[in-house]
Tab-separated table of C-alpha atoms in Angstrom:
chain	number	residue	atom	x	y	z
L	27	UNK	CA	-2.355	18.920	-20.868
L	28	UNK	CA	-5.204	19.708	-18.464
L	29	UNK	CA	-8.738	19.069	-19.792
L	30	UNK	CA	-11.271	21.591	-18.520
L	31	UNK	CA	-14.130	19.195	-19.089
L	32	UNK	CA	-12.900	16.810	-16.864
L	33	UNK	CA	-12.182	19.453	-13.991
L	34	UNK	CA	-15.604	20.688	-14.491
L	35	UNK	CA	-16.420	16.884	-13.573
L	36	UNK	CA	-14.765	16.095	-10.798
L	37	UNK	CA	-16.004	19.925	-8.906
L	38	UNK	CA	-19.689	19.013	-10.118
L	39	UNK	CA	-19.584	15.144	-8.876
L	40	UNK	CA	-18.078	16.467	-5.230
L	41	UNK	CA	-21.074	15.911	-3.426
L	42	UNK	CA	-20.826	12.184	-4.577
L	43	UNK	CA	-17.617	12.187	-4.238
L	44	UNK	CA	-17.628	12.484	-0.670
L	45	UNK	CA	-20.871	10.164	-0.129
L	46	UNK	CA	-18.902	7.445	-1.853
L	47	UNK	CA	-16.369	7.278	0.352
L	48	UNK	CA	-17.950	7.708	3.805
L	49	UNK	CA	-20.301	4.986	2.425
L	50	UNK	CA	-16.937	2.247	2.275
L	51	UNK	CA	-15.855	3.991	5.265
L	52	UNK	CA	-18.707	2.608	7.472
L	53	UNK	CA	-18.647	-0.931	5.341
L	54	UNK	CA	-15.370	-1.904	5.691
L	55	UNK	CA	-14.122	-5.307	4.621
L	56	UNK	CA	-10.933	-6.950	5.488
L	57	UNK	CA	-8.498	-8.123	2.609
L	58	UNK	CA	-9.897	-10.985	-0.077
L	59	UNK	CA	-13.283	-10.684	1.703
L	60	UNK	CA	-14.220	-7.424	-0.591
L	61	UNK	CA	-17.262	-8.652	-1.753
L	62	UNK	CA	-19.773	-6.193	-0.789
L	63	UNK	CA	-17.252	-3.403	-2.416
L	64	UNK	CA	-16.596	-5.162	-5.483
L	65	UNK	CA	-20.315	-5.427	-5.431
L	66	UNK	CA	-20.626	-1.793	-5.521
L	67	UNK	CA	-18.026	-1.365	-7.956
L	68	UNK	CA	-19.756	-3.233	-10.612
L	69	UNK	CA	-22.833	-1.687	-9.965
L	70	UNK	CA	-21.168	1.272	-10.195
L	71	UNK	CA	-19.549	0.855	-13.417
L	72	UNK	CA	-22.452	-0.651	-14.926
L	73	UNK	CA	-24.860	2.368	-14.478
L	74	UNK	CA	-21.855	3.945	-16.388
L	75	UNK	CA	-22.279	1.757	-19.126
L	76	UNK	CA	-18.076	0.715	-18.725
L	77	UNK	CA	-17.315	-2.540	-19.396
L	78	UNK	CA	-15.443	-4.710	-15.941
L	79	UNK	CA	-14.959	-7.618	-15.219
L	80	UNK	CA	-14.823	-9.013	-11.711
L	81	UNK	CA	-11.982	-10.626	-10.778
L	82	UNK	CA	-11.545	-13.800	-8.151
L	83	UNK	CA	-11.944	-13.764	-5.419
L	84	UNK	CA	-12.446	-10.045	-5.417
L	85	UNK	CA	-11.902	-7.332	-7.670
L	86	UNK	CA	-12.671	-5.421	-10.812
L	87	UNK	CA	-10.933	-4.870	-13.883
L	88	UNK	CA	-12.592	-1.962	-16.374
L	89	UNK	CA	-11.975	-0.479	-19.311
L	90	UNK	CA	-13.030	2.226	-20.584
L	91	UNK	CA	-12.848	2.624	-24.700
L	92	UNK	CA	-11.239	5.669	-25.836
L	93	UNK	CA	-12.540	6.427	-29.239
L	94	UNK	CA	-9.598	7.110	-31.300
L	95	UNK	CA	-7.136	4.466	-31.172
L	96	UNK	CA	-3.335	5.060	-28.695
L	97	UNK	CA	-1.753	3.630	-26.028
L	98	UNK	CA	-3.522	2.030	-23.018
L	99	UNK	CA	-2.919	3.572	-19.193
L	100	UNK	CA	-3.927	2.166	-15.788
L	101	UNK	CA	-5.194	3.357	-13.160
L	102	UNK	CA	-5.172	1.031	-9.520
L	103	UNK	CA	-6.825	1.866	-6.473
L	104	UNK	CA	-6.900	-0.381	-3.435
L	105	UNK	CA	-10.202	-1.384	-1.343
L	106	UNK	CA	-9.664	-3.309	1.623
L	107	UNK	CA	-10.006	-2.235	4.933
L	108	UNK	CA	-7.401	-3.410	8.095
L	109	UNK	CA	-8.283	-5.695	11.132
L	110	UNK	CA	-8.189	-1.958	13.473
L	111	UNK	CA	-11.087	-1.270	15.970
L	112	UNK	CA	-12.335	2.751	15.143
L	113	UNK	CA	-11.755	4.947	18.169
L	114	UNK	CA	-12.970	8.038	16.787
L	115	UNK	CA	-16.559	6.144	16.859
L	116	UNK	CA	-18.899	10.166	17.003
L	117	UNK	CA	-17.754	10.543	13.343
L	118	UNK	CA	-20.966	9.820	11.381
L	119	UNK	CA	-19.628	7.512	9.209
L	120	UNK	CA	-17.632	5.592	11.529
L	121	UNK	CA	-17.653	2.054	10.915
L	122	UNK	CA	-20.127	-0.299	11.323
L	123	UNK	CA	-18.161	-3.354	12.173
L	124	UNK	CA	-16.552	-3.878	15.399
L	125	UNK	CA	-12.724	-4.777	14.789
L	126	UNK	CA	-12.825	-3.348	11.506
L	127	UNK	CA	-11.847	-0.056	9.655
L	128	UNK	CA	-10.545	1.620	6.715
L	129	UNK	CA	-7.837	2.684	8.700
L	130	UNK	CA	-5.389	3.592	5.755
L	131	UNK	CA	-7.557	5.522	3.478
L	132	UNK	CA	-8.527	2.623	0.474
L	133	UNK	CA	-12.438	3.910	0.665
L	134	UNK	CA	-10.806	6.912	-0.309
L	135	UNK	CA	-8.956	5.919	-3.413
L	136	UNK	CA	-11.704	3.364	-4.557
L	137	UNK	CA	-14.085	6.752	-4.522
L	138	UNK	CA	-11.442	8.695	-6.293
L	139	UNK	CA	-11.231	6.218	-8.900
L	140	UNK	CA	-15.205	5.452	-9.373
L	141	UNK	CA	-15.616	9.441	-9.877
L	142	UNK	CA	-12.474	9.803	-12.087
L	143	UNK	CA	-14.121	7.091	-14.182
L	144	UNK	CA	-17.523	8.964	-14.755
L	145	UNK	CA	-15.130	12.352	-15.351
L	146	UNK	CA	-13.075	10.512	-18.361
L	147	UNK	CA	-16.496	8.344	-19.301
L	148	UNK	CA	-18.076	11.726	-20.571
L	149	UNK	CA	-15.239	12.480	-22.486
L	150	UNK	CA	-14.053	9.194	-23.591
L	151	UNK	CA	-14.623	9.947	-27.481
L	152	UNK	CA	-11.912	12.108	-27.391
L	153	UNK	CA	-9.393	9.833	-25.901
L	154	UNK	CA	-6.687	9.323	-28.321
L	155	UNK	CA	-6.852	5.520	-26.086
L	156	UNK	CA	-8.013	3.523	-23.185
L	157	UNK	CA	-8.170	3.455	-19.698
L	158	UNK	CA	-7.830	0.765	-17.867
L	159	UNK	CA	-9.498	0.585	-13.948
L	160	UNK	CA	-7.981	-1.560	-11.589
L	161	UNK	CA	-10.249	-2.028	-8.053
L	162	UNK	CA	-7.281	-4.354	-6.643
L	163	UNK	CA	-8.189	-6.133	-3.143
L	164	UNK	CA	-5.926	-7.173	-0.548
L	165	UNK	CA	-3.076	-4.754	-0.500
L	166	UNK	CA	-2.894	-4.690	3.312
L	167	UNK	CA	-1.734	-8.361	2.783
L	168	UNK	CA	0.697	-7.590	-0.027
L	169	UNK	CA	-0.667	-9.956	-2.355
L	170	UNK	CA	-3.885	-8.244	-4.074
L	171	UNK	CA	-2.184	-7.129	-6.782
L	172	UNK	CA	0.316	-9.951	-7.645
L	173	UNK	CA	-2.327	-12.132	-8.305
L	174	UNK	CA	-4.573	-9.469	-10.195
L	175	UNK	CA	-1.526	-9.727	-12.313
L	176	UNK	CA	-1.674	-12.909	-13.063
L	177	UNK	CA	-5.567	-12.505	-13.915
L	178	UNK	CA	-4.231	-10.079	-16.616
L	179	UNK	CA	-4.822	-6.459	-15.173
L	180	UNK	CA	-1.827	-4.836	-17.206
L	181	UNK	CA	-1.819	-7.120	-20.174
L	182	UNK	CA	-1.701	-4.915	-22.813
L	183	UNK	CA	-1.081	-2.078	-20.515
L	184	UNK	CA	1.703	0.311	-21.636
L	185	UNK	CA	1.644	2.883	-18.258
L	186	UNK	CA	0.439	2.998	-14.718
L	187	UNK	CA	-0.540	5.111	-12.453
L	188	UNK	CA	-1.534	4.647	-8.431
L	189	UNK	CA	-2.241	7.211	-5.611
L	190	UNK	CA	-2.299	6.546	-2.015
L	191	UNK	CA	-3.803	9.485	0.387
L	192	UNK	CA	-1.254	10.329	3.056
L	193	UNK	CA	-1.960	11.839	6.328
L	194	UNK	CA	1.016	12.777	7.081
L	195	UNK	CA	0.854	15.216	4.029
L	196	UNK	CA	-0.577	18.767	4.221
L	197	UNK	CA	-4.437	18.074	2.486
L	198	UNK	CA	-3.959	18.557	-1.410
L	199	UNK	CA	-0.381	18.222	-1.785
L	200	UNK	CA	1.145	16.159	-4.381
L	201	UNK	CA	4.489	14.221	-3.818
L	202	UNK	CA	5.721	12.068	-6.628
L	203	UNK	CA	9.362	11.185	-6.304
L	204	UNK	CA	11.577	10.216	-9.092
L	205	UNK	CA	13.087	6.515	-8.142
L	206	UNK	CA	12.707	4.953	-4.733
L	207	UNK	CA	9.196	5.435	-3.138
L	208	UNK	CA	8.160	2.894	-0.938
L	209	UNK	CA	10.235	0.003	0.157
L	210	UNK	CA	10.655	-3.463	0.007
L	211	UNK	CA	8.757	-5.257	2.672
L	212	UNK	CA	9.259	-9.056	4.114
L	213	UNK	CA	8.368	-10.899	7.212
L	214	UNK	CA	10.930	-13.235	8.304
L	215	UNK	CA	10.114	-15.634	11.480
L	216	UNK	CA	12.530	-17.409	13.634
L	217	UNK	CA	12.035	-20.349	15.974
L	218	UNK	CA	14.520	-21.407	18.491
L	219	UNK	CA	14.780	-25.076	19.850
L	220	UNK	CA	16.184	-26.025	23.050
L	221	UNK	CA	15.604	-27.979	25.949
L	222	UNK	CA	13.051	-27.201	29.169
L	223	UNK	CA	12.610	-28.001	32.341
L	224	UNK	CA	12.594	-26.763	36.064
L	225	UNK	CA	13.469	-23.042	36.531
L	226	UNK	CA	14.769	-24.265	39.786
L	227	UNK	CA	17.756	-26.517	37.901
L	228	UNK	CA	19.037	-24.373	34.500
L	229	UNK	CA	21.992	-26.710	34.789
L	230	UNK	CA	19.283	-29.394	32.926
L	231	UNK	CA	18.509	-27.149	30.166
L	232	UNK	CA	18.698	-24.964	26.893
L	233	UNK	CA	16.664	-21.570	27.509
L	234	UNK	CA	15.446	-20.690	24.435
L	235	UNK	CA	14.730	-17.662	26.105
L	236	UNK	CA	18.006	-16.736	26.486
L	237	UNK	CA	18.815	-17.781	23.460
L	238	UNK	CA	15.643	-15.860	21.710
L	239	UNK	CA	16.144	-12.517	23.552
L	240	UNK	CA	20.677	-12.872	22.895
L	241	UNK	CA	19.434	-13.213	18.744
L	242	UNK	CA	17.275	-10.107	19.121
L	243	UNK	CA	20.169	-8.074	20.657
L	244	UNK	CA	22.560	-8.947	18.335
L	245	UNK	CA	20.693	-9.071	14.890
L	246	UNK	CA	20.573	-5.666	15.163
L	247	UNK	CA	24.619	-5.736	14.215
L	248	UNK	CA	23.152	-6.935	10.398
L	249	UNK	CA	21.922	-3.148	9.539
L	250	UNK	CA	24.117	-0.943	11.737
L	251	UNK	CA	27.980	-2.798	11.003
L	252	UNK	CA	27.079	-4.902	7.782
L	253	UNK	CA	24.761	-2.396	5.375
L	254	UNK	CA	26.595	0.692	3.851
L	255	UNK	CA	25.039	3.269	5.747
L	256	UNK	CA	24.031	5.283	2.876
L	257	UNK	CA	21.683	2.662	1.759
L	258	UNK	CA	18.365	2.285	4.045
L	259	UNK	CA	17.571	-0.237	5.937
L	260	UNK	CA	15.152	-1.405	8.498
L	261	UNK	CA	15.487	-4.557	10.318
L	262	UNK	CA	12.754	-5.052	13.279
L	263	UNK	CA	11.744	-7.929	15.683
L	264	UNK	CA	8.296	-7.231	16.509
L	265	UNK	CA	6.956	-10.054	18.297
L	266	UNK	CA	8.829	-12.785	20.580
L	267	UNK	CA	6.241	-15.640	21.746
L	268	UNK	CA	8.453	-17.797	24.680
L	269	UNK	CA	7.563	-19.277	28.004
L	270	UNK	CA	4.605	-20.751	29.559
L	271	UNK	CA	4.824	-19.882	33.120
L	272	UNK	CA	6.814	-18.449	35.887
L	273	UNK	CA	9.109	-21.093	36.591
L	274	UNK	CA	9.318	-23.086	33.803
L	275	UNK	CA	12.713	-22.658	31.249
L	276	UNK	CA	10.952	-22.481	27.698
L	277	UNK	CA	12.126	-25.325	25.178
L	278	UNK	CA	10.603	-23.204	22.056
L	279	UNK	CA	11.156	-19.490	21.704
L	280	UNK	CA	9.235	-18.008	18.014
L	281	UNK	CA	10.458	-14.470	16.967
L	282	UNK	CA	8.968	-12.643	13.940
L	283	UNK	CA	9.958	-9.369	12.274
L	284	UNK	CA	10.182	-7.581	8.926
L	285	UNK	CA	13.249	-6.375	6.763
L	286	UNK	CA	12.508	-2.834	4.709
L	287	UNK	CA	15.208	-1.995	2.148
L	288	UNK	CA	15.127	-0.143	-1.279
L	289	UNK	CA	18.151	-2.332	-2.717
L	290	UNK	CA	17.534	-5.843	-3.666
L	291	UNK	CA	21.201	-6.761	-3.008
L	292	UNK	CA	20.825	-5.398	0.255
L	293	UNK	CA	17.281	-7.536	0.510
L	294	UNK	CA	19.665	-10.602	-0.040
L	295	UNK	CA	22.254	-10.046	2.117
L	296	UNK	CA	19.999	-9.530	5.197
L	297	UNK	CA	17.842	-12.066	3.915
L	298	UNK	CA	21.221	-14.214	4.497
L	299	UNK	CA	22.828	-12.576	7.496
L	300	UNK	CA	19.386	-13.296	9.164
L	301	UNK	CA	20.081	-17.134	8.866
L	302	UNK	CA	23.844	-17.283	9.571
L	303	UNK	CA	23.084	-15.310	13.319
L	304	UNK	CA	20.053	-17.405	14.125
L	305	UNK	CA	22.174	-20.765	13.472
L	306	UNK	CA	25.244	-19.264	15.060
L	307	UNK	CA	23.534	-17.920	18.201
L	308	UNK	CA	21.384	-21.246	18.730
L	309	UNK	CA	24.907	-23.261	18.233
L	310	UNK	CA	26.033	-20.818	20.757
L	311	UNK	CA	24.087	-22.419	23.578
L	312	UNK	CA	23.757	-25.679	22.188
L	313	UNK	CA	20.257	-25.133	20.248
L	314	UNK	CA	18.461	-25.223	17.104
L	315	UNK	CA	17.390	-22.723	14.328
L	316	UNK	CA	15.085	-22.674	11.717
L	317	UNK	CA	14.153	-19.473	9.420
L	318	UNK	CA	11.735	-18.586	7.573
L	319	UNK	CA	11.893	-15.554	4.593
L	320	UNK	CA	8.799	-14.189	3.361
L	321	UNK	CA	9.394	-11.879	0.258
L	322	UNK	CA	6.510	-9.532	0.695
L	323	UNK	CA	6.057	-6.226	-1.465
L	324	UNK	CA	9.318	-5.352	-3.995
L	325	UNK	CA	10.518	-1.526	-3.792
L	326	UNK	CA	8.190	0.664	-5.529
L	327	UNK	CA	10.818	2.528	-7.867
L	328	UNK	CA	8.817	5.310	-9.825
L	329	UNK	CA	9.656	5.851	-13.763
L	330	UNK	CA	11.629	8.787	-14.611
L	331	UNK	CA	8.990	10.228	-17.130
L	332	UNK	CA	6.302	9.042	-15.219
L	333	UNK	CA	7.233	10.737	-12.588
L	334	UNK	CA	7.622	13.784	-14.120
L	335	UNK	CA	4.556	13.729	-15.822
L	336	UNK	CA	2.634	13.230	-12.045
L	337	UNK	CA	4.481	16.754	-11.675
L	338	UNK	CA	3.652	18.550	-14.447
L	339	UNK	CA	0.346	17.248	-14.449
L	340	UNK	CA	-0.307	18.298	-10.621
L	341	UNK	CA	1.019	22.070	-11.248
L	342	UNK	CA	-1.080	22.548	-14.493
L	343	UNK	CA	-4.179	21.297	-12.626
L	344	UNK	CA	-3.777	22.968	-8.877
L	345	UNK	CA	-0.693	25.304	-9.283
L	346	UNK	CA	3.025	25.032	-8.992
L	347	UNK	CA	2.500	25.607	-4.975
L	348	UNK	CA	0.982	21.940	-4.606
L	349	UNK	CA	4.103	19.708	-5.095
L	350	UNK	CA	5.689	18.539	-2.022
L	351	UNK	CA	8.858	17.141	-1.601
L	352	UNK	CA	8.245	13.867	0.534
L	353	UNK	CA	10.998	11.886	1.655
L	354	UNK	CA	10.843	8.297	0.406
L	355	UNK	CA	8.933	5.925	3.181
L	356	UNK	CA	10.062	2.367	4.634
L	357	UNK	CA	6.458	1.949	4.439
L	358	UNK	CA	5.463	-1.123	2.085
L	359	UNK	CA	3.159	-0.524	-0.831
L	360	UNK	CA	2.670	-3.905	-3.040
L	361	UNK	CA	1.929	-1.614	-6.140
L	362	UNK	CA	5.251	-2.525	-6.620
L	363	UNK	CA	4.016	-5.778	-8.546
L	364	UNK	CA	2.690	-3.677	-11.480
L	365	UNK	CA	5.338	-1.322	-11.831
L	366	UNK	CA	7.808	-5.157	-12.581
L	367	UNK	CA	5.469	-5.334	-15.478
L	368	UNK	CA	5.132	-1.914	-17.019
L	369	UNK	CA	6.728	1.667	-16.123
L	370	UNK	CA	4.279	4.169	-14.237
L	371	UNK	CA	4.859	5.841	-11.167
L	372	UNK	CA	2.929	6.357	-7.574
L	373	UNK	CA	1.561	9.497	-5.975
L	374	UNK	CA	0.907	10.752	-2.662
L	375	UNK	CA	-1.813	13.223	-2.117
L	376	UNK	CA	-1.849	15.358	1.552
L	377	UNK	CA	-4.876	14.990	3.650
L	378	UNK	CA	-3.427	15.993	6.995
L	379	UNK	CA	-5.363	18.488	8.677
L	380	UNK	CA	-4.651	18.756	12.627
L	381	UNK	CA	-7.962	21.609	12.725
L	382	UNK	CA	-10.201	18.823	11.385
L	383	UNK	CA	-8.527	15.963	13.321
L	384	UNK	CA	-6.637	14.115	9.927
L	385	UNK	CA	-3.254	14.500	11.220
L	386	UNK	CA	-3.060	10.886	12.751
L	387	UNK	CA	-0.600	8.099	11.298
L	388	UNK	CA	-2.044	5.578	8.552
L	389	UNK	CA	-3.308	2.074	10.747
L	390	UNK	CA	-4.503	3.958	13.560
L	391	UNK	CA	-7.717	3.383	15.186
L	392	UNK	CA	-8.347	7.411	14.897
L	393	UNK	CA	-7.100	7.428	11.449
L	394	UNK	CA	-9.669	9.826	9.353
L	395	UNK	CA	-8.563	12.094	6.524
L	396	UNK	CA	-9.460	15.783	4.922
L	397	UNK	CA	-12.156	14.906	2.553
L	398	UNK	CA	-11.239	18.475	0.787
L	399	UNK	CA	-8.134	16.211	-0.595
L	400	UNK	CA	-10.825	13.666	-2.318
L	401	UNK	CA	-11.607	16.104	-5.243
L	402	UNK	CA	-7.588	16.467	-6.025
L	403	UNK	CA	-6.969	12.872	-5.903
L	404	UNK	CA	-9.957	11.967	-8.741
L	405	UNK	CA	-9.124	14.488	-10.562
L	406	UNK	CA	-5.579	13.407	-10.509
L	407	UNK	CA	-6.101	9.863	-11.597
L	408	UNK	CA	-8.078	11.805	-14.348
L	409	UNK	CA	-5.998	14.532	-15.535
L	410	UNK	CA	-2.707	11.822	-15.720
L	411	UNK	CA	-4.782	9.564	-17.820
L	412	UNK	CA	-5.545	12.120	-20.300
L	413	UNK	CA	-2.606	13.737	-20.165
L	414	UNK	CA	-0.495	10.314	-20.621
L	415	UNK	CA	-2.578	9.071	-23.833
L	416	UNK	CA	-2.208	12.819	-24.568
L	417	UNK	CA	1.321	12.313	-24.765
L	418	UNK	CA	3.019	13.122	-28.469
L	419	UNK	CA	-0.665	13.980	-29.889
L	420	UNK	CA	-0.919	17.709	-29.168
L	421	UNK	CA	1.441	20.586	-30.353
């Protein structure tokens, strides 16, 4: 299952490893404006003499050629960077560009993947298959990888495979659950209609204040007395824009949230409940509703054997001791879009290390990670390829 050759790879290339990704770290680039990175990429690639393709706006799409013929796997990492201003600024590859940082660890998996590349690359003759490379942009915005779907990334693709470093993780742990894995995440925005006027003479108008700040209380009601409590469910306002000044009642009041669910007939019904206690509450006080629904990511749901395989593969490579058992996350991962198309699963690897200052939470400005857990992600997008195409071939 575990090919030495390839572990010999990924030890010898650690060096480079590591450059790699402090390099994106301190060249961050915000979703669909990856250009600089894809840049790279193909550079990258090309030096490797594997064939890519860039996709648009941003992107890359490789394969590499196994050279006997078998099934074809994919491998996705992620390379944007979030709109987060870097507090931990001494690190000496902090970033370069004020407001921006790679804040949930993508410079990390696009290194993983460019060295896990070169590893399988040098042994690519004896892959009973291919290898597909996705470099997907603009996952922070749930909507990279949809449309690298539609530019053909797993056409023809029978498995694949995605890792996302998590800090919250002890460094070089593997979690790969069977089933539910990330959630479902959609924005949903409400705006409230009613009439201003004077603060001094209420008796005039509709405060869509009140009538704002009565929907937040009560929407809460659609998760804790309409969902089966054994299911999980997140409903949360997090932004209400209403009011101009002191004494003036509001007319408009604009709240905006996001619904996280692994269910899709739970998705539906809040998706509905949503609308039936914004128009109920605004009829309430005598004003208007309109929603709004944004689908955003589906549920990442991890195949059985897939799964498995992640497993197997992690404890033949580092040892039994380096599966973890992490809980599924209401966390939003739009990965999900491949895995409607073809089965494959989705990994965590650990790279929380409070002694080296890793432990904080993915999106914040001090957000770093234990670059000891680089070498165990490559070589786990590696060892899974091999071991995948692998499948049914050895005895």
């Amino acid at each position: 299952m575990i090919n030495q050759a390839i572990k010999a790879a990924i030890h010898d290339h650690g060096a480079e490893l590591t450059e790699i990704r402090r390099k994106l770290h301190s060249e961050p680039e915000l979703s669909w404006e990856e250009v600089n990175t894809t840049a790279y990429v193909c550079e990258y690639l090309e030096k490797l003499g594997i064939t890519y393709r860039k996709t648009e706006p941003t992107g890359v799409i490789a394969e590499i050629k196994g050279g006997k013929s078998g099934n074809t796997v994919a491998l996705r990492a992620d390379m944007d960077a979030l709109s987060v201003e870097q507090l931990n600024k001494a690190l000496p590859y902090a970033s370069k560009e004020a407001g921006k940082m790679h804040a949930c660890g993508h410079d990390a998996h696009t290194a993983m993947l460019l060295i896990a590349a070169k590893a399988l690359n040098a042994v690519k003759e004896d892959l009973p298959g291919n290898v597909r490379l996705i470099f997907q942009p603009a996952e922070e915005v749930a909507a990279g990888a949809k449309e690298l779907v539609k530019q053909g990334a797993v056409e023809g693709v029978d498995n694949v495979f995605g890792i996302h470093i998590w800090s919250q993780m002890p460094t070089s742990k593997v979690a790969c659950t069977q089933g539910p894995s990330f959630a479902s995440a959609d924005i949903f925005t409400v705006k409230f209609k009613g009439r201003g006027g004077h603060g001094a003479m209420p008796q005039e108008c509709i405060d869509a204040t009140i009538v704002a700040s009565s929907f937040v209380m009560n929407v809460q009601s659609v998760v804790s007395r309409t969902v089966d409590p054994q299911l999980p469910a997140v409903l949360t306002v997090g932004k209400m824009d209403v009011g101009t000044r002191f004494n003036v009642i509001a007319e408009n009041a604009v709240i905006e949230g996001t619904v996280r669910c692994f269910d899709p007939q739970i998705r539906d019904h809040i998706e509905k409940q949503l609308q039936i206690y914004a128009e109920n509450v605004a009829n309430i006080y005598g004003a208007a509703a309109e929603v709004e629904y944004y689908r955003g990511t589906q549920a990442v749901i991890n195949d059985e054997s897939s799964a498995k395989l992640v497993q197997n593969v992690a404890a033949a490579a580092f040892g039994k001791d380096v599966l973890y058992n992490e809980k599924p996350t209401m966390g939003g991962e739009d990965f999900s879009f491949y895995l409607d198309e073809v089965p494959g699963s989705f990994a965590l690897v650990g790279a929380g290390n409070p002694e080296k200052e890793t432990q904080w939470a993915h999106h914040h400005g001090k957000f770093n990670i234990d670059e000891d857990a680089l070498a165990t992600g490559s070589e786990l997008y590696a060892q899974y390829a091999w071991a995948y195409l692998n499948e049914g071939t050895e005895n």
